[in-house]
Each structure stands twice: as C-alpha cells, then as structure tokens.
Amino acid sequence: QWQLVQSGGGLVQPGGSLRLSCAASGFTLDYGAIGWFRQAPGKEREGVSCIDSLGNTYYEDFVKGRFTISRDIGKNTVYLQMNSLKPEDTAVYYCAADRHCSGSPPGFRSWGQGSQVTVSS
C-alpha cells in the first residue's frame, strides 16, 4: 500500500522560504513519481511540481525559479523547497504518488495529509 506522510509548512513573510517533506512507504522513489499540488480556499487543486522515478523534474510556470523539488533515495523522501514566497502561494500543499508524473490530481493513487502554507506579513 502506497502511503505518504508530510511534514513542514507554516507561516512565513513574503519573500521568505519554507521546505515541505513527503516521506513515502510501500514503494521506492526509483519506481514511483511524487507530485506536489496545492489548493487555496475556494479554488481547485492545482499541480505545482513533480519528480519521476528517473529523477526528472517538472514545474508549473508560476513556481519556476522559486521552487525546487528534490529527493533522497536513501530516506525515500521528496522535498519541495519554496523560496521567494508570495501571498498568492498561500494554500494547503499536498504530495501525491503514482507510477508517473501527471498534472492532474486523478492521476495519483495516494495522497499525503496536507500541509498549510501561509504567506503573510
């Protein structure tokens, strides 16, 4: 059974940084892909970034140059480093897993519990 446990998140001022972690179990990162999504109040869940089983990374335009997705194979954990945060980045962030990267939530079989990220002065 593919399971994900998230950590990180919190409150940060505009321009600040946060790191989210997503620890996987039931599969290995060289077999599955991990995507990050976010959902702001009143909005649909949207894709942010993804890393596939080969380590290829993908980003949505609105986070390119600010967010970095990475993985630690030994810890079976994926990270999302978020820099230069803006108030519009405020949302609940979710990691999700499946065999391949997809920009669409239904493409993922397993989800983390969510982490609140609030960017405010």
PDB file of C-alpha atoms in Angstrom:
ATOM      1  CA  GLN A   1       0.000   0.000   0.000  1.00  0.00           C
ATOM      2  CA  TRP A   2       1.438   3.317  -1.085  1.00  0.00           C
ATOM      3  CA  GLN A   3       1.491   5.787   1.793  1.00  0.00           C
ATOM      4  CA  LEU A   4       2.766   9.344   2.164  1.00  0.00           C
ATOM      5  CA  VAL A   5       3.447  11.377   5.310  1.00  0.00           C
ATOM      6  CA  GLN A   6       4.059  15.094   5.006  1.00  0.00           C
ATOM      7  CA  SER A   7       5.907  17.491   7.271  1.00  0.00           C
ATOM      8  CA  GLY A   8       6.828  21.138   7.127  1.00  0.00           C
ATOM      9  CA  GLY A   9       4.778  24.173   6.262  1.00  0.00           C
ATOM     10  CA  GLY A  10       3.731  27.083   8.436  1.00  0.00           C
ATOM     11  CA  LEU A  11       3.617  30.863   8.393  1.00  0.00           C
ATOM     12  CA  VAL A  12       6.232  32.914   6.569  1.00  0.00           C
ATOM     13  CA  GLN A  13       6.572  36.513   5.473  1.00  0.00           C
ATOM     14  CA  PRO A  14       6.572  37.417   1.783  1.00  0.00           C
ATOM     15  CA  GLY A  15       9.972  36.735   0.294  1.00  0.00           C
ATOM     16  CA  GLY A  16      10.678  34.028   2.833  1.00  0.00           C
ATOM     17  CA  SER A  17      11.325  30.313   2.423  1.00  0.00           C
ATOM     18  CA  LEU A  18       9.825  27.042   3.599  1.00  0.00           C
ATOM     19  CA  ARG A  19      10.560  23.385   2.918  1.00  0.00           C
ATOM     20  CA  LEU A  20       7.988  20.633   2.714  1.00  0.00           C
ATOM     21  CA  SER A  21       8.842  16.958   3.090  1.00  0.00           C
ATOM     22  CA  CYS A  22       6.976  13.899   1.863  1.00  0.00           C
ATOM     23  CA  ALA A  23       8.096  10.535   3.229  1.00  0.00           C
ATOM     24  CA  ALA A  24       6.973   7.554   1.163  1.00  0.00           C
ATOM     25  CA  SER A  25       6.369   3.950   2.177  1.00  0.00           C
ATOM     26  CA  GLY A  26       5.067   0.908   0.335  1.00  0.00           C
ATOM     27  CA  PHE A  27       7.108   1.734  -2.769  1.00  0.00           C
ATOM     28  CA  THR A  28      10.500   3.209  -3.643  1.00  0.00           C
ATOM     29  CA  LEU A  29      11.191   6.514  -5.347  1.00  0.00           C
ATOM     30  CA  ASP A  30      13.048   4.793  -8.183  1.00  0.00           C
ATOM     31  CA  TYR A  31       9.739   3.098  -9.055  1.00  0.00           C
ATOM     32  CA  GLY A  32       7.155   5.807  -8.425  1.00  0.00           C
ATOM     33  CA  ALA A  33       6.688   9.511  -9.053  1.00  0.00           C
ATOM     34  CA  ILE A  34       5.838  12.156  -6.482  1.00  0.00           C
ATOM     35  CA  GLY A  35       3.879  15.257  -7.332  1.00  0.00           C
ATOM     36  CA  TRP A  36       3.100  18.340  -5.295  1.00  0.00           C
ATOM     37  CA  PHE A  37      -0.291  20.014  -5.550  1.00  0.00           C
ATOM     38  CA  ARG A  38      -1.869  22.915  -3.723  1.00  0.00           C
ATOM     39  CA  GLN A  39      -5.356  24.109  -3.006  1.00  0.00           C
ATOM     40  CA  ALA A  40      -6.259  27.622  -1.925  1.00  0.00           C
ATOM     41  CA  PRO A  41      -9.628  28.417  -0.326  1.00  0.00           C
ATOM     42  CA  GLY A  42     -12.367  28.463  -2.920  1.00  0.00           C
ATOM     43  CA  LYS A  43     -10.067  27.240  -5.674  1.00  0.00           C
ATOM     44  CA  GLU A  44      -9.462  23.942  -7.376  1.00  0.00           C
ATOM     45  CA  ARG A  45      -6.458  21.802  -6.532  1.00  0.00           C
ATOM     46  CA  GLU A  46      -3.619  22.612  -8.924  1.00  0.00           C
ATOM     47  CA  GLY A  47      -0.338  20.978  -9.786  1.00  0.00           C
ATOM     48  CA  VAL A  48       2.888  22.597  -8.630  1.00  0.00           C
ATOM     49  CA  SER A  49       5.773  20.243  -9.372  1.00  0.00           C
ATOM     50  CA  CYS A  50       6.632  16.592  -9.932  1.00  0.00           C
ATOM     51  CA  ILE A  51       9.659  14.314  -9.836  1.00  0.00           C
ATOM     52  CA  ASP A  52       9.529  11.000 -11.655  1.00  0.00           C
ATOM     53  CA  SER A  53      11.229   7.668 -10.992  1.00  0.00           C
ATOM     54  CA  LEU A  54      14.246   8.698 -13.074  1.00  0.00           C
ATOM     55  CA  GLY A  55      14.659  11.938 -11.170  1.00  0.00           C
ATOM     56  CA  ASN A  56      13.325  14.164 -13.933  1.00  0.00           C
ATOM     57  CA  THR A  57      11.652  17.261 -12.545  1.00  0.00           C
ATOM     58  CA  TYR A  58       8.711  19.297 -13.763  1.00  0.00           C
ATOM     59  CA  TYR A  59       7.389  22.675 -12.644  1.00  0.00           C
ATOM     60  CA  GLU A  60       4.378  24.812 -13.339  1.00  0.00           C
ATOM     61  CA  ASP A  61       5.292  28.221 -14.726  1.00  0.00           C
ATOM     62  CA  PHE A  62       4.127  30.096 -11.648  1.00  0.00           C
ATOM     63  CA  VAL A  63       6.774  28.421  -9.446  1.00  0.00           C
ATOM     64  CA  LYS A  64       9.678  28.090 -11.879  1.00  0.00           C
ATOM     65  CA  GLY A  65      12.808  29.675 -10.480  1.00  0.00           C
ATOM     66  CA  ARG A  66      11.337  29.839  -6.972  1.00  0.00           C
ATOM     67  CA  PHE A  67      10.511  26.248  -6.001  1.00  0.00           C
ATOM     68  CA  THR A  68      12.796  23.233  -6.207  1.00  0.00           C
ATOM     69  CA  ILE A  69      11.716  19.611  -5.963  1.00  0.00           C
ATOM     70  CA  SER A  70      14.281  17.034  -4.926  1.00  0.00           C
ATOM     71  CA  ARG A  71      14.507  13.570  -3.464  1.00  0.00           C
ATOM     72  CA  ASP A  72      16.626  11.496  -1.088  1.00  0.00           C
ATOM     73  CA  ILE A  73      16.510   7.902  -2.303  1.00  0.00           C
ATOM     74  CA  GLY A  74      18.027   6.588   0.927  1.00  0.00           C
ATOM     75  CA  LYS A  75      15.331   8.239   3.014  1.00  0.00           C
ATOM     76  CA  ASN A  76      12.626   7.581   0.408  1.00  0.00           C
ATOM     77  CA  THR A  77      11.610  11.202   0.856  1.00  0.00           C
ATOM     78  CA  VAL A  78      10.807  14.021  -1.545  1.00  0.00           C
ATOM     79  CA  TYR A  79      11.251  17.676  -0.686  1.00  0.00           C
ATOM     80  CA  LEU A  80       9.758  20.889  -2.009  1.00  0.00           C
ATOM     81  CA  GLN A  81      11.969  23.875  -1.262  1.00  0.00           C
ATOM     82  CA  MET A  82       9.962  27.055  -1.650  1.00  0.00           C
ATOM     83  CA  ASN A  83      11.815  30.362  -1.917  1.00  0.00           C
ATOM     84  CA  SER A  84      10.696  33.913  -2.657  1.00  0.00           C
ATOM     85  CA  LEU A  85       7.245  33.057  -1.379  1.00  0.00           C
ATOM     86  CA  LYS A  86       4.342  35.306  -2.286  1.00  0.00           C
ATOM     87  CA  PRO A  87       0.961  35.775  -0.603  1.00  0.00           C
ATOM     88  CA  GLU A  88      -0.660  34.036  -3.565  1.00  0.00           C
ATOM     89  CA  ASP A  89       1.307  30.892  -2.683  1.00  0.00           C
ATOM     90  CA  THR A  90      -0.874  30.543   0.410  1.00  0.00           C
ATOM     91  CA  ALA A  91      -2.627  27.181   0.224  1.00  0.00           C
ATOM     92  CA  VAL A  92      -2.749  23.680   1.597  1.00  0.00           C
ATOM     93  CA  TYR A  93       0.001  21.719  -0.130  1.00  0.00           C
ATOM     94  CA  TYR A  94      -0.335  18.004  -0.824  1.00  0.00           C
ATOM     95  CA  CYS A  95       2.130  15.437  -2.081  1.00  0.00           C
ATOM     96  CA  ALA A  96       0.803  12.586  -4.182  1.00  0.00           C
ATOM     97  CA  ALA A  97       2.236   9.387  -5.627  1.00  0.00           C
ATOM     98  CA  ASP A  98       1.748   7.161  -8.644  1.00  0.00           C
ATOM     99  CA  ARG A  99       3.848   5.436 -11.302  1.00  0.00           C
ATOM    100  CA  HIS A 100       4.216   8.510 -13.471  1.00  0.00           C
ATOM    101  CA  CYS A 101       4.011  12.283 -13.198  1.00  0.00           C
ATOM    102  CA  SER A 102       0.754  13.937 -14.121  1.00  0.00           C
ATOM    103  CA  GLY A 103      -0.554  17.462 -13.772  1.00  0.00           C
ATOM    104  CA  SER A 104      -3.987  16.136 -12.923  1.00  0.00           C
ATOM    105  CA  PRO A 105      -4.974  15.007  -9.411  1.00  0.00           C
ATOM    106  CA  PRO A 106      -6.904  11.928 -10.600  1.00  0.00           C
ATOM    107  CA  GLY A 107      -3.614  10.637 -11.978  1.00  0.00           C
ATOM    108  CA  PHE A 108      -2.347   9.896  -8.478  1.00  0.00           C
ATOM    109  CA  ARG A 109      -3.362   6.900  -6.357  1.00  0.00           C
ATOM    110  CA  SER A 110      -2.083   8.040  -2.965  1.00  0.00           C
ATOM    111  CA  TRP A 111      -2.068  11.388  -1.150  1.00  0.00           C
ATOM    112  CA  GLY A 112      -0.376  12.931   1.852  1.00  0.00           C
ATOM    113  CA  GLN A 113      -2.369  14.553   4.637  1.00  0.00           C
ATOM    114  CA  GLY A 114      -1.717  18.132   3.512  1.00  0.00           C
ATOM    115  CA  SER A 115       0.388  20.976   4.930  1.00  0.00           C
ATOM    116  CA  GLN A 116      -0.783  24.542   5.404  1.00  0.00           C
ATOM    117  CA  VAL A 117       1.481  27.199   3.946  1.00  0.00           C
ATOM    118  CA  THR A 118       0.571  30.791   4.769  1.00  0.00           C
ATOM    119  CA  VAL A 119       2.497  33.701   3.316  1.00  0.00           C
ATOM    120  CA  SER A 120       1.601  36.917   5.088  1.00  0.00           C
ATOM    121  CA  SER A 121       3.194  39.924   6.705  1.00  0.00           C
TER     122      SER A 121
END
